[in-house]
mmCIF file of C-alpha atoms and ligand atoms in Angstrom:
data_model
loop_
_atom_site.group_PDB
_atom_site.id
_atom_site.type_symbol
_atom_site.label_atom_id
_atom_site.label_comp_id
_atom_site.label_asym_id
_atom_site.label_seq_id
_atom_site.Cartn_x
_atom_site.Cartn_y
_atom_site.Cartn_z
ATOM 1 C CA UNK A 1 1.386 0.250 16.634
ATOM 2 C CA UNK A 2 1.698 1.933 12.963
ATOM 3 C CA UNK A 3 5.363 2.356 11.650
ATOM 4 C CA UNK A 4 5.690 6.086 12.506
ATOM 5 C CA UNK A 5 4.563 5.738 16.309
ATOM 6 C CA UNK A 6 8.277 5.600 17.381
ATOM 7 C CA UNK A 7 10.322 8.336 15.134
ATOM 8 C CA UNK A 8 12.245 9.754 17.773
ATOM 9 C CA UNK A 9 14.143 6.599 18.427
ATOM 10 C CA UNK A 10 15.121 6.079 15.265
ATOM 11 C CA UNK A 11 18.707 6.948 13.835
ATOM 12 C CA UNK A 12 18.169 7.798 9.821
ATOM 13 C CA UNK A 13 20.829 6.589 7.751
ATOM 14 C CA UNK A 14 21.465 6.774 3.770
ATOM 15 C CA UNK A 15 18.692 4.747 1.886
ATOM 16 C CA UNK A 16 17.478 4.947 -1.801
ATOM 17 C CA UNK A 17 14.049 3.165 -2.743
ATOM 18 C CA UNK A 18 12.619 3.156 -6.112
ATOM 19 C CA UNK A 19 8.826 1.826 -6.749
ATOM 20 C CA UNK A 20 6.400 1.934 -9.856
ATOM 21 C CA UNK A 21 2.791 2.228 -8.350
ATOM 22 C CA UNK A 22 -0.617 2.952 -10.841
ATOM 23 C CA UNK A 23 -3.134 5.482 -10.328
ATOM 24 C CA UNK A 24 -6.950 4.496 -9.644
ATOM 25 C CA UNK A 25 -10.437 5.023 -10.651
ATOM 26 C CA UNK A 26 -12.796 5.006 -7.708
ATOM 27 C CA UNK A 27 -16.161 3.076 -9.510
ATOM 28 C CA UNK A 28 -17.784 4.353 -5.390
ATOM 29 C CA UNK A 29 -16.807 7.740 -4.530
ATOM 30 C CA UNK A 30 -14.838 8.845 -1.590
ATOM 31 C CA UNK A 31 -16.264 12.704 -1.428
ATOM 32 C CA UNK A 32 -16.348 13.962 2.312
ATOM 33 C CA UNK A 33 -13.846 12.889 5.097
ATOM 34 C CA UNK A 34 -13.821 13.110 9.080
ATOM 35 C CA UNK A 35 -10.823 13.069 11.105
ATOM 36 C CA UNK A 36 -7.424 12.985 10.015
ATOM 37 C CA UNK A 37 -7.807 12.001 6.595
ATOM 38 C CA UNK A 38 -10.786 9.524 7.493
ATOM 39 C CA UNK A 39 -13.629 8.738 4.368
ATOM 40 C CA UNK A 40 -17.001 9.564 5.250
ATOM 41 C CA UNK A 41 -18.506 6.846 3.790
ATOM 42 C CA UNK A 42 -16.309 3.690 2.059
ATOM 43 C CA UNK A 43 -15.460 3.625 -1.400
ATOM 44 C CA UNK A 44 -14.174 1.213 -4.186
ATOM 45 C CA UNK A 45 -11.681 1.633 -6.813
ATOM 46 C CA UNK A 46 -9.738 -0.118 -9.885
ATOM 47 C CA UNK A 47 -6.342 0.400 -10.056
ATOM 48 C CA UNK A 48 -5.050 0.997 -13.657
ATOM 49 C CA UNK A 49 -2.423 -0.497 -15.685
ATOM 50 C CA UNK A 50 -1.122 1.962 -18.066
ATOM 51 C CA UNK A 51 -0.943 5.106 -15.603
ATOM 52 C CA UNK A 52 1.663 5.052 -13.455
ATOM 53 C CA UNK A 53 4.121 6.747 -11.852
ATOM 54 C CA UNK A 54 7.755 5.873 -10.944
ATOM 55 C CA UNK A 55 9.739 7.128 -8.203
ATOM 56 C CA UNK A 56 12.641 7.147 -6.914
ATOM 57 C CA UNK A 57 13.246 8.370 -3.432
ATOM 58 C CA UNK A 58 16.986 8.862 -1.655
ATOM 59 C CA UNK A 59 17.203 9.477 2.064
ATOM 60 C CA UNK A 60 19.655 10.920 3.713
ATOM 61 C CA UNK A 61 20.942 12.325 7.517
ATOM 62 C CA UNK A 62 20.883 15.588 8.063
ATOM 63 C CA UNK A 63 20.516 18.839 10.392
ATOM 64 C CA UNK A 64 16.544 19.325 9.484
ATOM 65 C CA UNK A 65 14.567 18.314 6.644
ATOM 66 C CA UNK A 66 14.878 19.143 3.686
ATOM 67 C CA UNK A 67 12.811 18.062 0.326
ATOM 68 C CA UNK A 68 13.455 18.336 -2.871
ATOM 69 C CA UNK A 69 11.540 16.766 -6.024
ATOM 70 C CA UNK A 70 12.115 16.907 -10.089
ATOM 71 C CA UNK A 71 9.663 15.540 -12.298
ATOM 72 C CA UNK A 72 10.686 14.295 -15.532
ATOM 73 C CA UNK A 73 13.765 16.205 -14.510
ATOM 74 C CA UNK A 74 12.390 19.663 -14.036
ATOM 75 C CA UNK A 75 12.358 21.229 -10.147
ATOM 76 C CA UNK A 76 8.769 21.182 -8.654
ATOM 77 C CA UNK A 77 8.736 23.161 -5.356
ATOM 78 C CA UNK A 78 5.432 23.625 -4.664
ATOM 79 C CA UNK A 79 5.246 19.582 -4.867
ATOM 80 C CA UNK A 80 8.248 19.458 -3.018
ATOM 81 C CA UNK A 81 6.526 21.828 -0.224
ATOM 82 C CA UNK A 82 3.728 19.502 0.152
ATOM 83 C CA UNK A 83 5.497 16.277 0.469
ATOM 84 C CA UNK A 84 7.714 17.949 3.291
ATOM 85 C CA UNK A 85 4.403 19.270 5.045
ATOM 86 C CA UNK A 86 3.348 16.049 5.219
ATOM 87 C CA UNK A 87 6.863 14.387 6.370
ATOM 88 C CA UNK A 88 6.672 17.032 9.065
ATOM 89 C CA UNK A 89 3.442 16.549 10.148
ATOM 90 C CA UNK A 90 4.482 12.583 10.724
ATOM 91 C CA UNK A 91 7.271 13.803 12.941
ATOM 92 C CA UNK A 92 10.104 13.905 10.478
ATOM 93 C CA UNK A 93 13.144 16.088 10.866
ATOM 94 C CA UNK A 94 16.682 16.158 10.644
ATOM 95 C CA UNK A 95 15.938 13.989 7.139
ATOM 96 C CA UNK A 96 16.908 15.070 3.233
ATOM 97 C CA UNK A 97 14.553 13.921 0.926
ATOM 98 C CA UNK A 98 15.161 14.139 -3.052
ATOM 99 C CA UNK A 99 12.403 12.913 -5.006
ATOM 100 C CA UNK A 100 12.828 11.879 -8.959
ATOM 101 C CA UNK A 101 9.649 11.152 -10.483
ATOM 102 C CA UNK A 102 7.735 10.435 -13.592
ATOM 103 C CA UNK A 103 4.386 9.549 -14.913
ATOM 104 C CA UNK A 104 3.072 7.726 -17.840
ATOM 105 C CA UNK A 105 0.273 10.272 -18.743
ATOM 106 C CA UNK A 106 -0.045 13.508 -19.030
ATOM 107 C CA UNK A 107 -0.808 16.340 -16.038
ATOM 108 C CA UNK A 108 -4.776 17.142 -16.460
ATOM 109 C CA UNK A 109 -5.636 13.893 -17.970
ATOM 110 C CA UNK A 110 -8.441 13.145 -15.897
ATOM 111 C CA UNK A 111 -5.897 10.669 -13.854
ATOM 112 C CA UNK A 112 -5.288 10.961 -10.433
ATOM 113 C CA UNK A 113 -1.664 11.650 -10.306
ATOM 114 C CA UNK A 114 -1.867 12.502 -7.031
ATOM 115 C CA UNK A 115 -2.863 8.266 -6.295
ATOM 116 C CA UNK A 116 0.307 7.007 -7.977
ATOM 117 C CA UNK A 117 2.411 9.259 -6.637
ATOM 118 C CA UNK A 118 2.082 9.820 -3.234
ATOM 119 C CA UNK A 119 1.284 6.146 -3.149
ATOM 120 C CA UNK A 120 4.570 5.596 -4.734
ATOM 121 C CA UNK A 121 6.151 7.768 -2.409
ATOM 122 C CA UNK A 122 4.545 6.044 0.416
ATOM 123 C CA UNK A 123 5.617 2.736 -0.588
ATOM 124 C CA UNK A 124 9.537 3.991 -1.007
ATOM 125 C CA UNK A 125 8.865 5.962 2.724
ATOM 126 C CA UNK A 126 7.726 2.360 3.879
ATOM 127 C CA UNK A 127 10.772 0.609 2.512
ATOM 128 C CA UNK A 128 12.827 3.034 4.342
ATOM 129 C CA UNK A 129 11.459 2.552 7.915
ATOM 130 C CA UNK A 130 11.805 -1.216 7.566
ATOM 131 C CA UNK A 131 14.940 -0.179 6.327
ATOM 132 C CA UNK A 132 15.483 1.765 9.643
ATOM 133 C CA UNK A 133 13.784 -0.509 11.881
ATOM 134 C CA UNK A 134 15.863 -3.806 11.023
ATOM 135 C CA UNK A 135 12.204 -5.380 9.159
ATOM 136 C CA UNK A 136 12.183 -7.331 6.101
ATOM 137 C CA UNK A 137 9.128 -6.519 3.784
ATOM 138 C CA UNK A 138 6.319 -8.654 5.561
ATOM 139 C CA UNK A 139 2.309 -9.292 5.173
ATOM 140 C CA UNK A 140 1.712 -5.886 6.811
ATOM 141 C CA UNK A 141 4.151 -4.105 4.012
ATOM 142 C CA UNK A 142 0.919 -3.387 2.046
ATOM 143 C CA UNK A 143 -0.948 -2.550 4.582
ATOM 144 C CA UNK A 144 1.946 0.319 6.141
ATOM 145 C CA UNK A 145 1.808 1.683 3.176
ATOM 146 C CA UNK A 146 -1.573 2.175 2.604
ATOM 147 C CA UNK A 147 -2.176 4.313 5.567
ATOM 148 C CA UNK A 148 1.147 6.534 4.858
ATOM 149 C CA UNK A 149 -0.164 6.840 1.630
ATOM 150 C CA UNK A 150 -3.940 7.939 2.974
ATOM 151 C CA UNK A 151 -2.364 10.284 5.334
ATOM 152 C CA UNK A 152 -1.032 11.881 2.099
ATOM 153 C CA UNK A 153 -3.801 11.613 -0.097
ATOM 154 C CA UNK A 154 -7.076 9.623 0.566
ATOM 155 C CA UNK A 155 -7.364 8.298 -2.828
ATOM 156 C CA UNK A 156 -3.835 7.370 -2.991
ATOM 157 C CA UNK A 157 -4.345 4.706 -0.254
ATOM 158 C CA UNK A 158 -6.143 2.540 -2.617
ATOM 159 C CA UNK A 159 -2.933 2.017 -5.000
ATOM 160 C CA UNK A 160 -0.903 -0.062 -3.030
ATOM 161 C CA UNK A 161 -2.861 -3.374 -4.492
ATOM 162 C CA UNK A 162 -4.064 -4.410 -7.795
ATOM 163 C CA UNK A 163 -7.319 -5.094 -9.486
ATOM 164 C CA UNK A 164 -10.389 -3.822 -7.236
ATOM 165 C CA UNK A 165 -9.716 -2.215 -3.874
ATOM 166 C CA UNK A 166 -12.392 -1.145 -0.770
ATOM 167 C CA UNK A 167 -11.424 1.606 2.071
ATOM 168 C CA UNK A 168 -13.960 2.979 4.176
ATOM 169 C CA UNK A 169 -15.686 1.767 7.179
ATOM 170 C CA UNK A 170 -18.118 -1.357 5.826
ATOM 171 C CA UNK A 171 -18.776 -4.924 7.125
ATOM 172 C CA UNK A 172 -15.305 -5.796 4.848
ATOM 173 C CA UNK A 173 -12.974 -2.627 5.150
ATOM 174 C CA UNK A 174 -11.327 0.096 7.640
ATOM 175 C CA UNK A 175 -11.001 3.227 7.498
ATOM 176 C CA UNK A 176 -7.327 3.573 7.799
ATOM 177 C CA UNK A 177 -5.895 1.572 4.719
ATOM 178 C CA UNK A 178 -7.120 -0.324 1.729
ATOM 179 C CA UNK A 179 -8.294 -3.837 1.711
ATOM 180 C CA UNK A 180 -8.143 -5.998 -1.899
ATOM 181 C CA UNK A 181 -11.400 -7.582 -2.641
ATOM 182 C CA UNK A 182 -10.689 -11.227 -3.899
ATOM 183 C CA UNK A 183 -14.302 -12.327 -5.079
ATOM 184 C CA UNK A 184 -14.148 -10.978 -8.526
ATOM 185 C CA UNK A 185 -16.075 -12.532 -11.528
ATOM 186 C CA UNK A 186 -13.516 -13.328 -14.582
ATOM 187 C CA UNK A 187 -15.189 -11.172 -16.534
ATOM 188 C CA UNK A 188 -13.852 -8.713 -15.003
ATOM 189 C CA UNK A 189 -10.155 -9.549 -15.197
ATOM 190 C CA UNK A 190 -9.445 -7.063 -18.147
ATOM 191 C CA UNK A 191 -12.080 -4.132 -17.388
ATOM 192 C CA UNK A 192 -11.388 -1.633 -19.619
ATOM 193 C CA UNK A 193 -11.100 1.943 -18.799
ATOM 194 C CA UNK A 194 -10.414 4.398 -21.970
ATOM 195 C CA UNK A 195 -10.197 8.182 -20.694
ATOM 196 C CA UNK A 196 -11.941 10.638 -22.481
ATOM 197 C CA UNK A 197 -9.717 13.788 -21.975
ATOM 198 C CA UNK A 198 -12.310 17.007 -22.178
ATOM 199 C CA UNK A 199 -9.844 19.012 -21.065
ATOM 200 C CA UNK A 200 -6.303 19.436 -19.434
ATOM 201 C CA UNK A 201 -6.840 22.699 -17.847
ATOM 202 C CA UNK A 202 -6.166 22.730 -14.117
ATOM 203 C CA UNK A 203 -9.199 22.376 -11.836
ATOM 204 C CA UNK A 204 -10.592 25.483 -10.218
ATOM 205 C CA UNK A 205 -11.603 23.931 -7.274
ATOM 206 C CA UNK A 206 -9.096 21.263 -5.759
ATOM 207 C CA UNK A 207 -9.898 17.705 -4.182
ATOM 208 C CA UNK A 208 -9.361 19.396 -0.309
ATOM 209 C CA UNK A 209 -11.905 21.841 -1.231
ATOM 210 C CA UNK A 210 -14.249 20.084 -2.480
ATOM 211 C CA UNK A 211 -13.931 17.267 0.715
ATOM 212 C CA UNK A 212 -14.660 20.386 3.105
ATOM 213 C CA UNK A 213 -17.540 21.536 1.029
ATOM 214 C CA UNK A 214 -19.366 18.403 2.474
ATOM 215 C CA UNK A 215 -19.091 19.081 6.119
ATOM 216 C CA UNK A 216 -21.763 21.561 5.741
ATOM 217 C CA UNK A 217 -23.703 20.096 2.506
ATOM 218 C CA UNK A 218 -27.356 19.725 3.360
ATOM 219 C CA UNK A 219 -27.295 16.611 0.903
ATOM 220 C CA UNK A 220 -24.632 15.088 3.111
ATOM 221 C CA UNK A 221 -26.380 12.802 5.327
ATOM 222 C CA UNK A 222 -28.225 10.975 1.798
ATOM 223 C CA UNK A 223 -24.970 10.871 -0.118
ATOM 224 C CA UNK A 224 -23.743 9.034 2.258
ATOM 225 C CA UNK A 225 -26.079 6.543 2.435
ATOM 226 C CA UNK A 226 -26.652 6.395 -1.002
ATOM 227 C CA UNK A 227 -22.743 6.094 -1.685
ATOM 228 C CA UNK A 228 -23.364 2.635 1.245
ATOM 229 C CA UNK A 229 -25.875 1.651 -1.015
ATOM 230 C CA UNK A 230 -23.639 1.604 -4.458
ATOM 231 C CA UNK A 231 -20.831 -0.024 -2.409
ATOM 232 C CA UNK A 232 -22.628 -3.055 -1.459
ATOM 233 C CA UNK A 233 -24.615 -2.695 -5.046
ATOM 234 C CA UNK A 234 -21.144 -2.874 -6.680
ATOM 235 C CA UNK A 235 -19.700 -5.637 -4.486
ATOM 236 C CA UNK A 236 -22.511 -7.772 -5.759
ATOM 237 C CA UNK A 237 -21.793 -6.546 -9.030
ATOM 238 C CA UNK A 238 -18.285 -7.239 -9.528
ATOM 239 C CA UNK A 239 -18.477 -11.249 -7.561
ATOM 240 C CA UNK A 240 -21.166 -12.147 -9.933
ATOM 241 C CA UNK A 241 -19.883 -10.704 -13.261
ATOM 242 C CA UNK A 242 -23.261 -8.362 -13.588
ATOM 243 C CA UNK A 243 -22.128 -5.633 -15.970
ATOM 244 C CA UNK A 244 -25.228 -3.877 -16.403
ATOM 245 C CA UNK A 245 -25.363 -3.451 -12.516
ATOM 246 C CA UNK A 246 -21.872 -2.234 -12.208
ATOM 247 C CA UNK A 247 -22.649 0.100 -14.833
ATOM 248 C CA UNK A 248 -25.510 1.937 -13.037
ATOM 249 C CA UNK A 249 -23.477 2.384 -10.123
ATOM 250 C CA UNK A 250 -20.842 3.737 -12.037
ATOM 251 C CA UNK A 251 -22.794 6.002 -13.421
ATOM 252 C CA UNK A 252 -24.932 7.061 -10.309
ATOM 253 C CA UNK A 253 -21.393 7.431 -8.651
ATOM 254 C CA UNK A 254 -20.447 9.911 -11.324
ATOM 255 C CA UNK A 255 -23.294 11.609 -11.410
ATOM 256 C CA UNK A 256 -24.072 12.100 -7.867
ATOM 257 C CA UNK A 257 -20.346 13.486 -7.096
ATOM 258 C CA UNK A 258 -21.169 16.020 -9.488
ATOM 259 C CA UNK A 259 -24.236 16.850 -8.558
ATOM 260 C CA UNK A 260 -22.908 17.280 -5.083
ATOM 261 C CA UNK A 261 -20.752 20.069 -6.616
ATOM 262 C CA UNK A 262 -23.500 21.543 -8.245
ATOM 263 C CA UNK A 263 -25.427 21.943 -5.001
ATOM 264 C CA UNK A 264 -22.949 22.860 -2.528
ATOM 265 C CA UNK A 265 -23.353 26.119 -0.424
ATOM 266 C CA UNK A 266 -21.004 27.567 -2.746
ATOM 267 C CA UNK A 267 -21.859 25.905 -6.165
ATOM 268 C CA UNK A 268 -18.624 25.485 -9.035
ATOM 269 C CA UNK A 269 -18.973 22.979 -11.678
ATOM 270 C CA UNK A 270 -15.858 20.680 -12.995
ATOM 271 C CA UNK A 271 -18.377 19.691 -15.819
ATOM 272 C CA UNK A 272 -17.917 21.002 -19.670
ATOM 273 C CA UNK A 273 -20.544 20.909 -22.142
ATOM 274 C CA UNK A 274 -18.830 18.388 -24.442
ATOM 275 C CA UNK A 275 -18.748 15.994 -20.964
ATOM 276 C CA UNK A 276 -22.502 16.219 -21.314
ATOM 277 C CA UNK A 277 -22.966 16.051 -24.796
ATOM 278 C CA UNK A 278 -20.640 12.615 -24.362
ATOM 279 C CA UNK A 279 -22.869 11.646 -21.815
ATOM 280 C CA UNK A 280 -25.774 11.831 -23.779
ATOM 281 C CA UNK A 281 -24.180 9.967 -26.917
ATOM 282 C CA UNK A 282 -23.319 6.956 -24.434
ATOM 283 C CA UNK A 283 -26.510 6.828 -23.412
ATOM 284 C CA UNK A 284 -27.907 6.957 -26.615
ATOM 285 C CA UNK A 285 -25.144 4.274 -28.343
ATOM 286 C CA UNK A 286 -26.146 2.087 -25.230
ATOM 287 C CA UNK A 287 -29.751 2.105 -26.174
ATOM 288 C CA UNK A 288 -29.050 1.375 -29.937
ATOM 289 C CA UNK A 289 -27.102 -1.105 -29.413
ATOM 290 C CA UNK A 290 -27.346 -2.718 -25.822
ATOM 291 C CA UNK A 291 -23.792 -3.186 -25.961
ATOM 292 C CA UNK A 292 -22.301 -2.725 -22.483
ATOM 293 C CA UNK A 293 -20.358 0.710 -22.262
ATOM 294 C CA UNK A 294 -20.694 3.125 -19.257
ATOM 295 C CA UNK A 295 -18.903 6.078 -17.851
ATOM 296 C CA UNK A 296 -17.728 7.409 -14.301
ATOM 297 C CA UNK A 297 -16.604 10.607 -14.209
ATOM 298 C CA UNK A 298 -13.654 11.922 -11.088
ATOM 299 C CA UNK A 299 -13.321 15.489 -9.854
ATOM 300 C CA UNK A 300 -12.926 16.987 -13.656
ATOM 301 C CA UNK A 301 -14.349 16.854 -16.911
ATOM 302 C CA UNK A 302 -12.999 13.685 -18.120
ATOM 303 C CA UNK A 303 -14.916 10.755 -19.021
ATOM 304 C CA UNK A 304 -13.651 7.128 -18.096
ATOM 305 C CA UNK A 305 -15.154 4.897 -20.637
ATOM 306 C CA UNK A 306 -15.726 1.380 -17.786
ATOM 307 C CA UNK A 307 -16.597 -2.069 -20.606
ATOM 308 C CA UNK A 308 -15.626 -5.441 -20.776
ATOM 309 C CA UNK A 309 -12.765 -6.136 -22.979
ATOM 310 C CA UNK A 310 -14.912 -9.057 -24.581
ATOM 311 C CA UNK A 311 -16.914 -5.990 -26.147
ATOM 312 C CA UNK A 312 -13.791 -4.167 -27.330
ATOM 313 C CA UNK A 313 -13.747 -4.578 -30.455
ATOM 314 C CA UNK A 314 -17.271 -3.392 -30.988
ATOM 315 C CA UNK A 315 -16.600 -0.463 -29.054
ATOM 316 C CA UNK A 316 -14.331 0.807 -30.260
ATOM 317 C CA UNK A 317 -15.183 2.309 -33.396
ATOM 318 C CA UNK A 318 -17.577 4.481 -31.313
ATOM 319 C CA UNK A 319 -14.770 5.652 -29.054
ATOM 320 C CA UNK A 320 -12.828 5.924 -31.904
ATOM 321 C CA UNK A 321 -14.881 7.642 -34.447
ATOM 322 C CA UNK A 322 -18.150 9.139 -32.256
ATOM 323 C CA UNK A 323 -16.480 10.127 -28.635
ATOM 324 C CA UNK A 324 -12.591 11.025 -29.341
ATOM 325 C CA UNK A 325 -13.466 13.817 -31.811
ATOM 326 C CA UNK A 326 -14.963 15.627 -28.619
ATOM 327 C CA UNK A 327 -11.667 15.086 -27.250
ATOM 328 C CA UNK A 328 -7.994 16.581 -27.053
ATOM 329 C CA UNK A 329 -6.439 13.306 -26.070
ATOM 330 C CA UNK A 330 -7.676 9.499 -25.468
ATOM 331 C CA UNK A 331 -6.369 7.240 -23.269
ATOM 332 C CA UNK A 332 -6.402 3.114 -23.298
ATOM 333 C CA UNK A 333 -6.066 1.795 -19.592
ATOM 334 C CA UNK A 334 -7.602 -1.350 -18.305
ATOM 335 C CA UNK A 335 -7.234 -3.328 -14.767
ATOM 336 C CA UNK A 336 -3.845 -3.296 -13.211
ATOM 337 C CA UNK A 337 -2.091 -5.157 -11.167
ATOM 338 C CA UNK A 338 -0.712 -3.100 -8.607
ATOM 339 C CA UNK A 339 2.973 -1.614 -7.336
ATOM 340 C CA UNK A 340 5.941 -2.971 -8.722
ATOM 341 C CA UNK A 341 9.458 -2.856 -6.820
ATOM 342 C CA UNK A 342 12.381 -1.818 -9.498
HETATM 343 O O1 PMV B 1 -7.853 11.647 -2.624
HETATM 344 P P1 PMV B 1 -8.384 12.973 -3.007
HETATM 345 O O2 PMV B 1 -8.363 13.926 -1.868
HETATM 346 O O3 PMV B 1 -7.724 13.503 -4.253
HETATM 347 O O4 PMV B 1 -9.940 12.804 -3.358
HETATM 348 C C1 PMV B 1 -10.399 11.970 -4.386
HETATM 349 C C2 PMV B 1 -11.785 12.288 -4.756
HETATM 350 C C3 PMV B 1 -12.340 11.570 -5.968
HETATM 351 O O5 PMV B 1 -11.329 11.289 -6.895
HETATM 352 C C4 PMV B 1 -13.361 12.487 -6.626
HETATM 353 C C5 PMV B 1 -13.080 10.286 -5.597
HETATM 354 C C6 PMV B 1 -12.245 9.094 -5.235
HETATM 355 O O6 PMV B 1 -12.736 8.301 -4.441
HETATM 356 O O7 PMV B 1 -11.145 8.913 -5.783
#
């Protein structure tokens, strides 16, 4: 029995929820779904510190549903739209929604806004049926909201918890929320992720297109097993502190989501030259100097710089000086740890 199974009984009253929830980097991709809103193969994610979003939703009674949603105070309908698609498809009406949001980072940065805020919105939608239903927040809290939040954006599911986060059908997660891994080595407690931003442009081809380009991929089937293959790679990985493991997955992750792009039916690119010619200089820095920096890349341009925060001071002066003059903004994130209530 999920939260939403009994709507129809409910009687909405006023109710205001406000929630700060982080976006996340996915170190194994989720690319390809099933279903409704089902991965086709699991992935694995950080959450971040610095990115986040903050929301604050009021509820409210009335004759159908309504939605509206300002971010950093200016009217967003076509956001607005889509958050009241998905309220209708979970059997909401007779509801008014107003949404006041705002993010930490900047739209096109190469972080998923869409993870910290629908999951932010989930978690305030959450609050509110407890709310409804007479429920204090409980063990399964978490858990509720990570499958509203899925049902709203995949990705988004695997914000509700902090540090390092597994969804997907595997011998340790579902398929309908997020589970948080616990066996983490402590080297790991302060990965650092420093975004490389390419470019801010809006992407040409969008996340739900480039899921549905899958379905008929003839690289499908050995993506998917290879993306099984990273997961349980990068489990290992991250319980027994091996960088230089976690770093080729990263990087085969990365590289593999693009190349999936690249040789799709209909083939687009979200790639720039200056992400390659970064590519190459990381490559080459990490052969100089064996010092532990690698890069994943999500549905864009941008590069996330992944190293341990041990090495960050000899690191940096290669972001700083090398990398960020190929860049029209650099951001400093490391591992978060998850939602906050406020
Ligand atoms: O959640 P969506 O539909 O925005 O898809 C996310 C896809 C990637 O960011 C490329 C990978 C991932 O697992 O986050």
């Amino acid at each position: 029995m999920t939260l939403i199974d009994s709507l129809s009984t409910l009687s909405f009253t006023p109710f205001e929820s406000r929630w700060i929830s982080p976006s996340n980097i996915a170190f194994v991709k989720y690319w390809g779904k099933k279903g409704q809103q089902l991965p086709a193969n699991p992935s694995l994610s950080m959450t971040l510190k610095e990115c986040v979003t903050e929301s604050k939703v009021s509820f409210l009674p009335s004759d159908n549903l309504e939605v509206s949603l300002f971010l950093e105070g200016s009217r967003q309908d076509s956001f607005a739209f889509k958050i009241k698609t998905y309220l209708q498809n979970l059997g909401f009406d007779r509801l008014k929604v107003h949404i006041a949001t705002k993010n930490t980072f900047p739209h096109g940065a190469g972080i998923a806004s869409s993870a910290s805020g629908l999951s932010a919105f989930a978690l305030c939608l959450t609050d509110y049926l407890y709310h409804l239903k007479g429920k204090t927040e409980d063990q399964e809290f978490m858990q509720s909201a990570s499958h509203l939040a899925r049902l709203a954006s995949g990705s988004a599911c695997r914000s509700v918890y902090g540090g390092f986060n597994v969804w997907g059908e595997s011998k340790i997660s579902h398929d309908l929320y997020t589970s948080q891994l616990s066996l983490i080595h402590s080297d790991f407690f302060h990965l650092q992720d420093t975004v490389l931003v390419i470019d801010e442009k809006e992407k040409d081809v969008s996340s739900t297109q480039g899921h549905a380009k899958m379905g008929e991929h003839f690289f499908a089937e050995a993506r998917f097993i290879q993306a099984r293959n990273n997961f349980d790679k990068c489990l290992r990985a991250l319980a027994s502190g091996d960088i230089e493991s976690l770093g080729q997955v990263l990087e085969s992750e990365a590289l593999s989501l693009h190349a999936m792009m690249l040789t799709s039916p209909e083939a687009f690119t979200l790639l720039r030259p200056k992400t390659l010619t970064a590519i190459e200089m990381i490559w080459d820095f990490r052969r100089q100097g064996k010092l532990p920096l690698y890069f994943t890349l999500d549905a864009g341009p941008n590069l996330h710089l992944i190293y341990p925060e041990s090495y960050k001071n000899k690191i940096y002066p290669f972001i700083q000086h090398e990398l960020a003059p190929l860049a029209v903004n650099v951001i400093y994130d490391e591992r978060g740890e998850g939602p906050i209530r406020c």
